[in-house]
């Protein structure tokens, strides 16, 4: 089995400390089967993980991936411990293809999913993300990725007091989970599905164990507020990353731009100024690259180093981007 890793570059690609963002790996060796592709991953695993640690996102292009099952097998070859969507506390509606593989956010195609770290608004989040393009949209539908270490460094330069407050206070998030799944909402996963329970008593017990506060609403939905979660995380190499869901919550959650405190506050319950949230969103643009999907592309994302989102899309073809999650081994 070849141990060659072939890299490609595109004109708009970013570079940080001499490393491409994202790193693009191509199948120039013409590997013809998913089993051989998995063997290739095993042969190159140490180098591929090093590339991920340096870049934050590695895009695999031209590999023989034609189905959810192929994606499941290829992504599993990287050896990260599995993290199923069922065990997550994400509030987005998803559809499973295999136990490990599920759809990206099922929100309508005209809805933009803004930059975020996967599940950072919950106490349980994955370390690694795999995205697989089964079929791209006719127009639009790119996945923006943003280097969160660079964003936080920029915040420290231009708004040091804001950066310090984020790091020291942390965040709380408040979300409302409906009684039944609402596929027309980016936050439409029901409390039964989110908490993997069938009764209100079981839901309350799980929330209690996780440190949430909550209130039941008249329509049967559940309004829940997290314990204090980090806004900034320091990685093992000492680099600090802006690890949270602030941009997505402020820009994309219903009604939050008008009243940010309805969904996000500092960990001490003090309000975050809208002007500060606008600044953070504006600064993120400098460090964001849009992955324009081609069929069979797979992206491996370090969920701590890089945020991601989804651009709106249009056309007759159905955009199908699938996801698998992993924990560090």
Coordinates of C-alpha atoms in Angstrom, one line a residue:
X1 CA 0.0 0.0 0.0
X2 CA 1.3 3.4 -1.0
X3 CA 2.3 5.7 1.8
X4 CA 2.3 8.8 -0.5
X5 CA 0.2 11.7 0.5
X6 CA -0.6 14.0 -2.4
X7 CA -1.5 17.6 -1.6
X8 CA -3.3 20.2 -3.6
X9 CA -3.8 24.0 -3.2
X10 CA -6.5 26.4 -4.4
X11 CA -6.1 30.1 -5.0
X12 CA -8.1 31.3 -2.1
X13 CA -6.6 28.9 0.5
X14 CA -5.4 30.4 3.8
X15 CA -2.0 29.8 5.3
X16 CA -1.2 30.1 9.0
X17 CA 2.4 29.6 10.3
X18 CA 3.2 28.0 6.9
X19 CA 0.4 25.5 7.0
X20 CA -2.5 25.4 4.5
X21 CA -6.0 26.0 5.8
X22 CA -7.6 23.7 4.9
X23 CA -5.1 21.1 3.9
X24 CA -6.3 19.3 0.7
X25 CA -5.3 15.7 0.1
X26 CA -6.0 14.2 -3.3
X27 CA -6.3 10.7 -4.6
X28 CA -3.6 11.0 -7.3
X29 CA -2.6 7.3 -6.7
X30 CA -6.0 6.4 -8.1
X31 CA -7.1 4.2 -5.1
X32 CA -10.1 2.4 -6.6
X33 CA -11.9 0.9 -3.6
X34 CA -13.0 2.0 -0.1
X35 CA -11.2 -1.0 1.4
X36 CA -7.9 0.1 -0.2
X37 CA -8.6 3.7 0.8
X38 CA -9.0 2.5 4.4
X39 CA -5.7 0.6 4.2
X40 CA -4.1 3.8 2.8
X41 CA -5.4 5.8 5.8
X42 CA -4.0 3.2 8.2
X43 CA -0.6 3.4 6.5
X44 CA -0.5 7.2 6.7
X45 CA -2.4 7.7 9.9
X46 CA 0.4 9.3 11.9
X47 CA 1.1 11.9 9.2
X48 CA -2.6 12.6 8.5
X49 CA -3.2 13.3 12.2
X50 CA -0.2 15.6 12.3
X51 CA -1.6 17.5 9.3
X52 CA -4.9 17.9 11.1
X53 CA -3.2 19.2 14.2
X54 CA -1.3 21.8 12.2
X55 CA -4.2 22.9 9.9
X56 CA -7.4 22.2 11.8
X57 CA -9.2 20.9 8.6
X58 CA -8.1 18.2 6.1
X59 CA -10.1 17.9 3.0
X60 CA -9.9 14.5 1.1
X61 CA -10.8 14.8 -2.5
X62 CA -11.2 12.2 -5.3
X63 CA -11.4 9.1 -3.0
X64 CA -13.8 6.2 -3.9
X65 CA -16.6 7.1 -1.5
X66 CA -20.1 6.6 -3.0
X67 CA -22.4 6.0 -0.1
X68 CA -23.1 6.6 3.6
X69 CA -21.7 3.1 4.2
X70 CA -18.4 4.0 2.3
X71 CA -18.2 7.2 4.4
X72 CA -18.8 5.2 7.6
X73 CA -16.0 2.8 6.8
X74 CA -13.5 5.4 5.6
X75 CA -14.0 7.8 8.5
X76 CA -13.8 4.9 11.0
X77 CA -10.3 4.0 9.6
X78 CA -8.9 7.1 11.4
X79 CA -9.4 5.3 14.7
X80 CA -11.3 8.0 16.7
X81 CA -13.8 6.6 19.3
X82 CA -17.3 6.9 18.0
X83 CA -19.7 9.6 19.1
X84 CA -23.3 8.9 18.0
X85 CA -25.8 11.7 17.5
X86 CA -28.3 10.0 19.8
X87 CA -25.9 10.5 22.8
X88 CA -25.5 14.2 22.0
X89 CA -27.5 17.1 23.3
X90 CA -27.6 19.0 20.0
X91 CA -30.9 20.6 19.3
X92 CA -30.8 20.3 15.5
X93 CA -33.0 17.7 13.7
X94 CA -30.8 15.0 12.0
X95 CA -31.6 11.8 10.1
X96 CA -29.4 8.7 10.7
X97 CA -28.1 6.7 7.7
X98 CA -26.0 4.3 9.8
X99 CA -25.4 4.2 13.6
X100 CA -22.5 6.6 13.2
X101 CA -23.5 8.6 10.1
X102 CA -26.3 11.2 10.0
X103 CA -27.3 14.2 8.0
X104 CA -26.0 17.7 8.5
X105 CA -28.6 20.2 9.8
X106 CA -32.0 19.5 8.3
X107 CA -33.0 23.2 8.3
X108 CA -34.5 24.5 5.0
X109 CA -32.0 25.3 2.3
X110 CA -32.5 29.1 2.5
X111 CA -31.5 29.1 6.2
X112 CA -27.9 29.9 6.9
X113 CA -26.2 28.0 9.7
X114 CA -23.6 30.4 11.1
X115 CA -20.2 29.5 12.4
X116 CA -20.0 27.4 15.5
X117 CA -18.1 24.6 17.2
X118 CA -20.2 21.4 17.1
X119 CA -22.3 21.0 20.3
X120 CA -20.2 23.6 22.2
X121 CA -23.5 24.9 23.6
X122 CA -23.8 21.7 25.6
X123 CA -21.7 20.0 28.3
X124 CA -21.0 17.1 25.8
X125 CA -19.2 17.8 22.5
X126 CA -17.1 15.8 20.1
X127 CA -13.4 16.3 19.4
X128 CA -13.5 15.5 15.7
X129 CA -16.0 15.9 12.9
X130 CA -16.2 14.2 9.5
X131 CA -18.2 15.8 6.7
X132 CA -19.0 13.8 3.5
X133 CA -20.5 15.3 0.4
X134 CA -22.8 12.7 -1.1
X135 CA -24.2 15.3 -3.6
X136 CA -23.4 19.0 -3.8
X137 CA -26.0 21.7 -4.2
X138 CA -26.6 23.3 -7.7
X139 CA -25.8 26.7 -6.3
X140 CA -24.3 27.6 -2.9
X141 CA -24.2 25.2 0.0
X142 CA -20.5 25.7 0.9
X143 CA -19.3 24.8 4.4
X144 CA -17.4 27.8 5.8
X145 CA -14.6 26.8 8.2
X146 CA -12.9 29.3 10.6
X147 CA -9.7 29.1 12.6
X148 CA -10.8 29.8 16.2
X149 CA -7.3 30.2 17.5
X150 CA -6.7 33.1 15.1
X151 CA -10.0 34.6 15.9
X152 CA -9.3 34.7 19.6
X153 CA -5.8 36.1 19.0
X154 CA -7.4 38.9 16.9
X155 CA -9.9 39.6 19.7
X156 CA -7.0 39.9 22.2
X157 CA -5.4 42.5 19.9
X158 CA -8.4 44.6 19.1
X159 CA -10.7 44.1 22.1
X160 CA -8.6 42.8 25.0
X161 CA -11.2 43.5 27.7
X162 CA -13.8 41.5 25.7
X163 CA -11.4 38.6 25.2
X164 CA -10.6 38.6 28.9
X165 CA -14.3 38.6 29.9
X166 CA -15.0 35.7 27.6
X167 CA -12.1 33.7 29.0
X168 CA -12.8 34.5 32.7
X169 CA -16.6 34.4 32.8
X170 CA -17.6 31.7 30.4
X171 CA -21.1 31.4 28.9
X172 CA -24.6 30.2 29.5
X173 CA -27.0 29.2 26.7
X174 CA -30.8 29.0 26.9
X175 CA -32.7 27.0 24.3
X176 CA -36.3 25.9 24.0
X177 CA -36.8 22.3 22.9
X178 CA -40.2 21.6 21.3
X179 CA -42.5 18.8 22.3
X180 CA -42.1 17.2 18.8
X181 CA -39.4 17.5 16.2
X182 CA -39.7 20.6 14.0
X183 CA -37.7 20.1 10.8
X184 CA -38.3 23.7 9.7
X185 CA -36.2 25.0 12.5
X186 CA -32.4 24.8 12.9
X187 CA -33.2 24.1 16.6
X188 CA -36.2 21.9 16.1
X189 CA -35.1 18.7 17.9
X190 CA -37.7 17.7 20.5
X191 CA -36.8 17.4 24.2
X192 CA -37.6 13.7 24.1
X193 CA -35.0 13.2 21.3
X194 CA -32.4 15.6 22.6
X195 CA -32.5 14.1 26.1
X196 CA -33.1 10.5 24.9
X197 CA -36.1 10.1 27.2
X198 CA -39.8 9.6 27.0
X199 CA -41.1 11.3 30.2
X200 CA -40.9 14.7 31.8
X201 CA -39.5 13.1 35.0
X202 CA -36.7 11.4 33.1
X203 CA -35.9 14.7 31.2
X204 CA -35.7 16.6 34.5
X205 CA -33.4 14.0 36.0
X206 CA -31.0 14.1 33.1
X207 CA -31.0 17.9 33.1
X208 CA -30.3 17.8 36.9
X209 CA -27.4 15.5 36.4
X210 CA -25.9 17.8 33.8
X211 CA -26.3 21.0 35.9
X212 CA -29.1 22.6 33.8
X213 CA -31.9 24.8 35.1
X214 CA -35.3 24.5 33.3
X215 CA -38.9 25.5 33.0
X216 CA -41.8 23.8 31.2
X217 CA -43.8 26.0 28.9
X218 CA -47.6 25.9 28.3
X219 CA -47.2 24.3 24.8
X220 CA -45.3 21.3 26.1
X221 CA -41.9 22.6 25.1
X222 CA -38.9 22.7 27.5
X223 CA -36.8 25.8 28.1
X224 CA -33.4 24.9 29.5
X225 CA -30.3 26.9 30.5
X226 CA -26.9 25.3 30.7
X227 CA -24.4 25.4 33.5
X228 CA -21.5 27.7 32.9
X229 CA -19.6 26.5 29.8
X230 CA -16.3 27.8 28.4
X231 CA -16.1 30.5 25.8
X232 CA -12.3 30.0 25.5
X233 CA -10.5 26.7 25.7
X234 CA -6.7 26.2 26.1
X235 CA -5.4 23.2 24.0
X236 CA -2.7 20.8 25.1
X237 CA -0.1 22.9 23.1
X238 CA -1.0 26.0 25.0
X239 CA -2.9 27.7 22.2
X240 CA -6.2 29.3 23.2
X241 CA -9.3 28.8 20.9
X242 CA -12.6 30.7 20.9
X243 CA -14.7 27.6 21.6
X244 CA -18.4 28.3 21.8
X245 CA -21.6 28.9 19.8
X246 CA -21.8 32.6 20.2
X247 CA -21.8 33.5 16.5
X248 CA -24.4 30.9 15.5
X249 CA -26.6 31.8 18.5
X250 CA -26.4 35.6 17.9
X251 CA -26.7 35.5 14.1
X252 CA -29.0 32.5 13.6
X253 CA -31.1 31.6 16.6
X254 CA -34.6 33.0 16.4
X255 CA -35.0 36.4 18.1
X256 CA -31.5 36.5 19.5
X257 CA -30.2 39.4 17.5
X258 CA -33.0 41.5 18.8
X259 CA -32.6 40.3 22.4
X260 CA -29.3 38.5 22.9
X261 CA -29.9 37.8 26.6
X262 CA -32.8 35.5 25.8
X263 CA -30.4 32.8 24.7
X264 CA -26.8 33.8 25.7
X265 CA -25.3 35.5 28.7
X266 CA -21.9 35.5 30.5
X267 CA -21.5 32.7 33.0
X268 CA -22.3 35.1 35.8
X269 CA -25.6 36.0 34.1
X270 CA -24.5 39.4 33.0
X271 CA -25.5 40.5 29.5
X272 CA -23.2 40.5 26.5
X273 CA -23.4 43.7 24.5
X274 CA -24.8 43.3 21.0
X275 CA -21.9 45.5 19.7
X276 CA -19.4 43.0 21.1
X277 CA -21.2 40.2 19.4
X278 CA -21.3 42.1 16.1
X279 CA -17.5 42.7 16.5
X280 CA -16.8 39.0 17.0
X281 CA -18.9 38.0 14.0
X282 CA -17.1 40.7 11.9
X283 CA -13.6 39.5 13.0
X284 CA -14.4 35.9 12.1
X285 CA -14.7 36.7 8.4
X286 CA -10.9 37.2 8.1
X287 CA -10.2 33.7 9.2
X288 CA -13.0 31.9 7.3
X289 CA -12.6 29.8 4.2
X290 CA -15.6 28.3 2.2
X291 CA -15.3 24.7 1.3
X292 CA -17.0 24.4 -2.0
X293 CA -18.1 20.8 -2.1
X294 CA -17.5 18.3 -4.9
X295 CA -19.2 14.9 -4.9
X296 CA -17.3 12.4 -2.7
X297 CA -15.3 15.0 -0.8
X298 CA -14.7 14.3 2.9
X299 CA -13.5 16.8 5.4
X300 CA -11.9 16.0 8.7
X301 CA -12.3 18.9 11.2
X302 CA -10.7 19.4 14.6
X303 CA -13.7 20.6 16.5
X304 CA -11.6 22.7 18.8
X305 CA -9.4 24.4 16.3
X306 CA -12.0 25.2 13.6
X307 CA -15.6 26.4 13.6
X308 CA -17.9 25.5 10.7
X309 CA -21.3 26.5 9.3
X310 CA -23.5 26.1 6.2
X311 CA -24.2 28.6 3.4
X312 CA -27.7 28.8 2.0
X313 CA -28.2 27.0 -1.3
X314 CA -30.6 26.6 -4.2
X315 CA -31.4 24.5 -7.2
X316 CA -33.2 21.3 -8.0
X317 CA -30.5 18.9 -6.8
X318 CA -30.7 17.9 -3.2
X319 CA -27.6 18.9 -1.2
X320 CA -26.6 15.9 0.9
X321 CA -23.7 16.4 3.3
X322 CA -23.4 13.7 5.9
X323 CA -21.6 13.8 9.3
X324 CA -19.9 11.5 11.7
X325 CA -18.4 12.4 15.0
X326 CA -15.4 11.2 16.9
X327 CA -13.7 11.5 20.3
X328 CA -9.9 11.5 20.9
X329 CA -8.5 8.1 21.5

